mmCIF file with all atom_site columns, C-alpha atoms in Angstrom:
data_model
loop_
_atom_site.group_PDB
_atom_site.id
_atom_site.type_symbol
_atom_site.label_atom_id
_atom_site.label_alt_id
_atom_site.label_comp_id
_atom_site.label_asym_id
_atom_site.label_entity_id
_atom_site.label_seq_id
_atom_site.pdbx_PDB_ins_code
_atom_site.Cartn_x
_atom_site.Cartn_y
_atom_site.Cartn_z
_atom_site.occupancy
_atom_site.B_iso_or_equiv
_atom_site.pdbx_formal_charge
_atom_site.auth_seq_id
_atom_site.auth_comp_id
_atom_site.auth_asym_id
_atom_site.auth_atom_id
_atom_site.pdbx_PDB_model_num
ATOM 1  C CA . MET A 1 1  ? -0.791 5.248   8.246   1.00 61.00 ? 1  MET A CA 1
ATOM 2  C CA . ASN A 1 2  ? 1.816  7.663   7.035   1.00 68.00 ? 2  ASN A CA 1
ATOM 3  C CA . GLN A 1 3  ? 2.889  8.190   3.460   1.00 67.00 ? 3  GLN A CA 1
ATOM 4  C CA . SER A 1 4  ? 6.279  6.482   3.754   1.00 76.00 ? 4  SER A CA 1
ATOM 5  C CA . TYR A 1 5  ? 4.576  3.298   4.997   1.00 80.00 ? 5  TYR A CA 1
ATOM 6  C CA . ILE A 1 6  ? 2.265  3.292   1.988   1.00 78.00 ? 6  ILE A CA 1
ATOM 7  C CA . ASN A 1 7  ? 5.175  3.898   -0.398  1.00 79.00 ? 7  ASN A CA 1
ATOM 8  C CA . ARG A 1 8  ? 7.174  1.087   1.191   1.00 84.00 ? 8  ARG A CA 1
ATOM 9  C CA . LYS A 1 9  ? 4.251  -1.330  0.845   1.00 86.00 ? 9  LYS A CA 1
ATOM 10 C CA . LEU A 1 10 ? 3.641  -0.297  -2.772  1.00 83.00 ? 10 LEU A CA 1
ATOM 11 C CA . THR A 1 11 ? 7.312  -0.840  -3.577  1.00 86.00 ? 11 THR A CA 1
ATOM 12 C CA . GLN A 1 12 ? 7.254  -4.275  -1.944  1.00 90.00 ? 12 GLN A CA 1
ATOM 13 C CA . ILE A 1 13 ? 4.125  -5.282  -3.853  1.00 88.00 ? 13 ILE A CA 1
ATOM 14 C CA . LEU A 1 14 ? 5.658  -3.968  -7.068  1.00 89.00 ? 14 LEU A CA 1
ATOM 15 C CA . GLY A 1 15 ? 8.768  -6.091  -6.545  1.00 90.00 ? 15 GLY A CA 1
ATOM 16 C CA . ILE A 1 16 ? 6.788  -9.217  -5.725  1.00 91.00 ? 16 ILE A CA 1
ATOM 17 C CA . ILE A 1 17 ? 4.518  -8.932  -8.757  1.00 89.00 ? 17 ILE A CA 1
ATOM 18 C CA . LEU A 1 18 ? 7.453  -8.080  -11.041 1.00 90.00 ? 18 LEU A CA 1
ATOM 19 C CA . GLY A 1 19 ? 9.356  -11.116 -9.768  1.00 92.00 ? 19 GLY A CA 1
ATOM 20 C CA . MET A 1 20 ? 6.349  -13.389 -10.254 1.00 90.00 ? 20 MET A CA 1
ATOM 21 C CA . ALA A 1 21 ? 5.691  -12.121 -13.765 1.00 90.00 ? 21 ALA A CA 1
ATOM 22 C CA . THR A 1 22 ? 9.344  -12.521 -14.756 1.00 92.00 ? 22 THR A CA 1
ATOM 23 C CA . ALA A 1 23 ? 9.513  -16.024 -13.301 1.00 93.00 ? 23 ALA A CA 1
ATOM 24 C CA . LEU A 1 24 ? 6.304  -17.034 -15.096 1.00 92.00 ? 24 LEU A CA 1
ATOM 25 C CA . TRP A 1 25 ? 7.585  -15.555 -18.343 1.00 91.00 ? 25 TRP A CA 1
ATOM 26 C CA . ILE A 1 26 ? 10.871 -17.467 -18.096 1.00 94.00 ? 26 ILE A CA 1
ATOM 27 C CA . LEU A 1 27 ? 9.199  -20.744 -17.090 1.00 93.00 ? 27 LEU A CA 1
ATOM 28 C CA . ARG A 1 28 ? 6.688  -20.420 -19.905 1.00 92.00 ? 28 ARG A CA 1
ATOM 29 C CA . GLY A 1 29 ? 9.514  -19.740 -22.349 1.00 91.00 ? 29 GLY A CA 1
ATOM 30 C CA . LEU A 1 30 ? 11.293 -22.882 -21.188 1.00 94.00 ? 30 LEU A CA 1
ATOM 31 C CA . GLY A 1 31 ? 8.122  -24.890 -21.779 1.00 92.00 ? 31 GLY A CA 1
ATOM 32 C CA . ILE A 1 32 ? 7.475  -25.769 -18.157 1.00 91.00 ? 32 ILE A CA 1
ATOM 33 C CA . LEU A 1 33 ? 4.322  -23.689 -17.643 1.00 86.00 ? 33 LEU A CA 1
ATOM 34 C CA . THR A 1 34 ? 2.765  -23.854 -21.082 1.00 88.00 ? 34 THR A CA 1
ATOM 35 C CA . PHE A 1 35 ? -0.817 -23.858 -19.786 1.00 90.00 ? 35 PHE A CA 1
ATOM 36 C CA . ILE A 1 36 ? -0.617 -20.202 -18.665 1.00 88.00 ? 36 ILE A CA 1
ATOM 37 C CA . PRO A 1 37 ? -1.809 -17.865 -21.438 1.00 90.00 ? 37 PRO A CA 1
ATOM 38 C CA . SER A 1 38 ? 0.594  -15.132 -22.459 1.00 89.00 ? 38 SER A CA 1
ATOM 39 C CA . GLY A 1 39 ? -2.177 -12.585 -21.913 1.00 91.00 ? 39 GLY A CA 1
ATOM 40 C CA . VAL A 1 40 ? -2.084 -13.295 -18.189 1.00 91.00 ? 40 VAL A CA 1
ATOM 41 C CA . ILE A 1 41 ? 1.644  -12.641 -18.063 1.00 90.00 ? 41 ILE A CA 1
ATOM 42 C CA . TRP A 1 42 ? 1.257  -9.407  -20.022 1.00 92.00 ? 42 TRP A CA 1
ATOM 43 C CA . LEU A 1 43 ? -1.508 -8.313  -17.647 1.00 92.00 ? 43 LEU A CA 1
ATOM 44 C CA . LEU A 1 44 ? 0.884  -8.889  -14.739 1.00 91.00 ? 44 LEU A CA 1
ATOM 45 C CA . PHE A 1 45 ? 3.519  -6.736  -16.444 1.00 92.00 ? 45 PHE A CA 1
ATOM 46 C CA . LEU A 1 46 ? 0.905  -4.060  -17.174 1.00 93.00 ? 46 LEU A CA 1
ATOM 47 C CA . GLY A 1 47 ? -0.169 -4.170  -13.537 1.00 90.00 ? 47 GLY A CA 1
ATOM 48 C CA . VAL A 1 48 ? 3.437  -3.676  -12.445 1.00 91.00 ? 48 VAL A CA 1
ATOM 49 C CA . ILE A 1 49 ? 3.785  -0.649  -14.722 1.00 91.00 ? 49 ILE A CA 1
ATOM 50 C CA . VAL A 1 50 ? 0.558  0.882   -13.419 1.00 91.00 ? 50 VAL A CA 1
ATOM 51 C CA . LEU A 1 51 ? 1.551  0.171   -9.827  1.00 88.00 ? 51 LEU A CA 1
ATOM 52 C CA . GLY A 1 52 ? 4.972  1.727   -10.414 1.00 87.00 ? 52 GLY A CA 1
ATOM 53 C CA . ILE A 1 53 ? 3.419  4.879   -11.859 1.00 88.00 ? 53 ILE A CA 1
ATOM 54 C CA . PHE A 1 54 ? 0.962  5.048   -8.968  1.00 85.00 ? 54 PHE A CA 1
ATOM 55 C CA . SER A 1 55 ? 3.801  4.600   -6.480  1.00 82.00 ? 55 SER A CA 1
ATOM 56 C CA . TYR A 1 56 ? 5.790  7.385   -8.142  1.00 82.00 ? 56 TYR A CA 1
ATOM 57 C CA . PHE A 1 57 ? 2.893  9.823   -8.061  1.00 82.00 ? 57 PHE A CA 1
ATOM 58 C CA . GLN A 1 58 ? 1.995  8.795   -4.505  1.00 78.00 ? 58 GLN A CA 1
ATOM 59 C CA . ARG A 1 59 ? 5.231  10.449  -3.371  1.00 72.00 ? 59 ARG A CA 1
ATOM 60 C CA . ARG A 1 60 ? 4.386  13.639  -5.272  1.00 72.00 ? 60 ARG A CA 1
ATOM 61 C CA . TRP A 1 61 ? 0.817  14.173  -4.056  1.00 69.00 ? 61 TRP A CA 1
ATOM 62 C CA . TRP A 1 62 ? 0.171  16.613  -1.255  1.00 56.00 ? 62 TRP A CA 1
ATOM 63 C CA . ARG A 1 63 ? -1.810 15.417  1.719   1.00 57.00 ? 63 ARG A CA 1
ATOM 64 C CA . PHE A 1 64 ? -4.139 17.985  3.273   1.00 44.00 ? 64 PHE A CA 1
#
């Protein structure tokens, strides 16, 4: 696997998780998904931030 493939997959995963977290946050705010704790949604957002940072530094690392 080359580095651009890994970066593309990380970016796709980042977008999917960000979309899911945003959708859950909006649906919970509307009162449709009230059974989901807010901590779970914040963990999803934290995971997106960590994944985004990892994806950014993945492009910067040298492969030997």
